[in-house]
PDB file of C-alpha atoms in Angstrom:
ATOM      1  CA  UNK A 395       6.910   5.371  37.962  1.00 70.00           C
ATOM      2  CA  UNK A 396       8.808   2.840  35.592  1.00 88.00           C
ATOM      3  CA  UNK A 397       6.081   0.332  35.584  1.00 91.00           C
ATOM      4  CA  UNK A 398       3.665   3.045  34.475  1.00 92.00           C
ATOM      5  CA  UNK A 399       5.808   4.066  31.607  1.00 91.00           C
ATOM      6  CA  UNK A 400       6.247   0.427  30.599  1.00 94.00           C
ATOM      7  CA  UNK A 401       2.381  -0.053  30.816  1.00 91.00           C
ATOM      8  CA  UNK A 402       1.850   2.967  28.741  1.00 88.00           C
ATOM      9  CA  UNK A 403       4.434   1.704  26.161  1.00 89.00           C
ATOM     10  CA  UNK A 404       2.836  -1.647  26.195  1.00 91.00           C
ATOM     11  CA  UNK A 405      -0.624  -0.329  25.622  1.00 90.00           C
ATOM     12  CA  UNK A 406       0.597   2.094  22.985  1.00 90.00           C
ATOM     13  CA  UNK A 407       2.316  -0.703  20.898  1.00 91.00           C
ATOM     14  CA  UNK A 408      -0.785  -2.819  21.318  1.00 91.00           C
ATOM     15  CA  UNK A 409      -2.786  -0.064  19.708  1.00 90.00           C
ATOM     16  CA  UNK A 410      -0.414  -0.246  16.786  1.00 91.00           C
ATOM     17  CA  UNK A 411      -0.586  -4.109  16.621  1.00 92.00           C
ATOM     18  CA  UNK A 412      -2.828  -4.412  13.485  1.00 95.00           C
ATOM     19  CA  UNK A 413      -1.936  -3.938   9.930  1.00 95.00           C
ATOM     20  CA  UNK A 414      -4.883  -1.712   9.118  1.00 96.00           C
ATOM     21  CA  UNK A 415      -4.030   0.614  11.861  1.00 96.00           C
ATOM     22  CA  UNK A 416      -0.614   0.954  10.527  1.00 96.00           C
ATOM     23  CA  UNK A 417      -1.983   1.511   7.192  1.00 96.00           C
ATOM     24  CA  UNK A 418      -4.173   4.240   8.541  1.00 97.00           C
ATOM     25  CA  UNK A 419      -1.305   5.957  10.277  1.00 97.00           C
ATOM     26  CA  UNK A 420       0.701   5.895   7.043  1.00 96.00           C
ATOM     27  CA  UNK A 421      -2.126   7.471   5.187  1.00 97.00           C
ATOM     28  CA  UNK A 422      -2.686  10.157   7.961  1.00 97.00           C
ATOM     29  CA  UNK A 423       1.081  10.853   7.736  1.00 96.00           C
ATOM     30  CA  UNK A 424       0.530  12.228   4.417  1.00 95.00           C
ATOM     31  CA  UNK A 425      -2.263  14.688   5.768  1.00 96.00           C
ATOM     32  CA  UNK A 426      -5.641  14.925   7.341  1.00 97.00           C
ATOM     33  CA  UNK A 427      -8.257  12.707   5.846  1.00 97.00           C
ATOM     34  CA  UNK A 428     -11.995  11.899   6.316  1.00 95.00           C
ATOM     35  CA  UNK A 429     -13.188   8.249   7.041  1.00 94.00           C
ATOM     36  CA  UNK A 430     -14.225   7.926   3.326  1.00 94.00           C
ATOM     37  CA  UNK A 431     -10.782   9.194   2.034  1.00 96.00           C
ATOM     38  CA  UNK A 432      -8.942   6.760   4.425  1.00 96.00           C
ATOM     39  CA  UNK A 433     -11.141   3.927   3.291  1.00 95.00           C
ATOM     40  CA  UNK A 434     -10.593   4.549  -0.269  1.00 95.00           C
ATOM     41  CA  UNK A 435      -6.786   4.903   0.268  1.00 96.00           C
ATOM     42  CA  UNK A 436      -6.705   1.669   2.404  1.00 96.00           C
ATOM     43  CA  UNK A 437      -8.829  -0.174  -0.004  1.00 94.00           C
ATOM     44  CA  UNK A 438     -10.899  -1.493   3.182  1.00 90.00           C
ATOM     45  CA  UNK A 439     -14.395  -1.619   4.240  1.00 81.00           C
ATOM     46  CA  UNK A 440     -15.749   1.476   6.104  1.00 74.00           C
ATOM     47  CA  UNK A 441     -16.818  -0.621   9.058  1.00 90.00           C
ATOM     48  CA  UNK A 442     -13.195  -2.017   9.425  1.00 95.00           C
ATOM     49  CA  UNK A 443     -11.604   1.541   9.091  1.00 95.00           C
ATOM     50  CA  UNK A 444     -14.086   2.921  11.603  1.00 93.00           C
ATOM     51  CA  UNK A 445     -13.328   0.325  14.134  1.00 95.00           C
ATOM     52  CA  UNK A 446      -9.657   0.762  13.829  1.00 96.00           C
ATOM     53  CA  UNK A 447     -10.037   4.570  14.056  1.00 96.00           C
ATOM     54  CA  UNK A 448     -11.953   4.029  17.252  1.00 95.00           C
ATOM     55  CA  UNK A 449      -9.041   2.141  18.741  1.00 95.00           C
ATOM     56  CA  UNK A 450      -6.466   4.726  17.614  1.00 96.00           C
ATOM     57  CA  UNK A 451      -8.673   7.552  19.064  1.00 95.00           C
ATOM     58  CA  UNK A 452      -9.179   5.627  22.480  1.00 94.00           C
ATOM     59  CA  UNK A 453      -5.347   5.609  22.712  1.00 93.00           C
ATOM     60  CA  UNK A 454      -4.996   9.273  21.661  1.00 94.00           C
ATOM     61  CA  UNK A 455      -2.864   8.380  18.596  1.00 96.00           C
ATOM     62  CA  UNK A 456      -5.339  10.097  16.221  1.00 97.00           C
ATOM     63  CA  UNK A 457      -7.844  12.874  16.685  1.00 97.00           C
ATOM     64  CA  UNK A 458     -11.157  13.558  14.822  1.00 95.00           C
ATOM     65  CA  UNK A 459     -12.605  16.856  14.369  1.00 94.00           C
ATOM     66  CA  UNK A 460     -16.103  17.530  12.945  1.00 94.00           C
ATOM     67  CA  UNK A 461     -16.285  19.500   9.631  1.00 92.00           C
ATOM     68  CA  UNK A 462     -19.890  19.718   8.657  1.00 92.00           C
ATOM     69  CA  UNK A 463     -21.275  16.076   8.518  1.00 93.00           C
ATOM     70  CA  UNK A 464     -17.691  14.715   8.122  1.00 94.00           C
ATOM     71  CA  UNK A 465     -15.057  13.892  10.693  1.00 94.00           C
ATOM     72  CA  UNK A 466     -11.582  14.703   9.733  1.00 97.00           C
ATOM     73  CA  UNK A 467      -8.674  12.620  11.289  1.00 97.00           C
ATOM     74  CA  UNK A 468      -5.205  13.517  11.907  1.00 97.00           C
ATOM     75  CA  UNK A 469      -2.116  12.268  13.778  1.00 97.00           C
ATOM     76  CA  UNK A 470      -2.275  13.513  17.493  1.00 96.00           C
ATOM     77  CA  UNK A 471       1.629  13.655  17.428  1.00 95.00           C
ATOM     78  CA  UNK A 472       3.572  14.072  14.268  1.00 91.00           C
ATOM     79  CA  UNK A 473       6.466  11.874  15.845  1.00 94.00           C
ATOM     80  CA  UNK A 474       4.375   8.815  14.870  1.00 94.00           C
ATOM     81  CA  UNK A 475       5.698   9.427  11.383  1.00 93.00           C
ATOM     82  CA  UNK A 476       9.145   9.030  12.722  1.00 95.00           C
ATOM     83  CA  UNK A 477       8.285   6.007  14.681  1.00 92.00           C
ATOM     84  CA  UNK A 478       6.844   4.405  11.509  1.00 91.00           C
ATOM     85  CA  UNK A 479       9.944   5.268   9.588  1.00 93.00           C
ATOM     86  CA  UNK A 480      12.150   3.723  12.352  1.00 93.00           C
ATOM     87  CA  UNK A 481       9.900   0.578  12.175  1.00 89.00           C
ATOM     88  CA  UNK A 482      10.458   0.477   8.435  1.00 89.00           C
ATOM     89  CA  UNK A 483      14.169   0.648   8.794  1.00 92.00           C
ATOM     90  CA  UNK A 484      14.344  -2.107  11.377  1.00 91.00           C
ATOM     91  CA  UNK A 485      12.309  -4.109   9.040  1.00 87.00           C
ATOM     92  CA  UNK A 486      14.719  -3.448   6.153  1.00 85.00           C
ATOM     93  CA  UNK A 487      17.816  -4.300   8.346  1.00 86.00           C
ATOM     94  CA  UNK A 488      16.297  -7.584   9.457  1.00 86.00           C
ATOM     95  CA  UNK A 489      15.338  -8.375   5.824  1.00 82.00           C
ATOM     96  CA  UNK A 490      18.670  -7.442   4.540  1.00 81.00           C
ATOM     97  CA  UNK A 491      20.378  -9.729   7.211  1.00 82.00           C
ATOM     98  CA  UNK A 492      18.033 -12.547   6.326  1.00 83.00           C
ATOM     99  CA  UNK A 493      18.691 -12.174   2.478  1.00 85.00           C
ATOM    100  CA  UNK A 494      22.697 -12.218   3.367  1.00 81.00           C
ATOM    101  CA  UNK A 495      22.255 -15.436   5.284  1.00 84.00           C
ATOM    102  CA  UNK A 496      20.076 -17.158   2.605  1.00 82.00           C
ATOM    103  CA  UNK A 497      22.582 -16.081  -0.095  1.00 81.00           C
ATOM    104  CA  UNK A 498      25.427 -17.665   1.918  1.00 82.00           C
ATOM    105  CA  UNK A 499      23.399 -20.787   2.548  1.00 82.00           C
ATOM    106  CA  UNK A 500      22.591 -21.090  -1.291  1.00 85.00           C
ATOM    107  CA  UNK A 501      26.417 -20.771  -1.998  1.00 83.00           C
ATOM    108  CA  UNK A 502      27.006 -23.772   0.332  1.00 76.00           C
ATOM    109  CA  UNK A 503      28.578 -21.794   2.979  1.00 68.00           C
ATOM    110  CA  UNK A 504      28.011 -22.798   6.574  1.00 69.00           C
ATOM    111  CA  UNK A 505      26.142 -20.277   8.616  1.00 61.00           C
ATOM    112  CA  UNK A 506      26.199 -20.224  12.375  1.00 64.00           C
TER     113      UNK A 506
END
């Protein structure tokens, strides 16, 4: 069972391992959007957005529902918003630590 969970987590994080996919999730965190809306907000080509949405759908991270001739995408689980927030906090912590080290180095302090 542990190996299955680790494989699930690995596959899940692989699905997130693309900058445009992360941007799409950030956009969808603000609310449901069509492909055209996502494309405009992400400032990316439609084919790229569609490809990345296909990956996110295949891993059940986003869902799409047909409304007329448009497909409206949404986050399958709102906890994705929390995950992205935690990732941002981890990045900020690492950045803060790096800045502190660089400041100490520029002041001539030995850093170990």
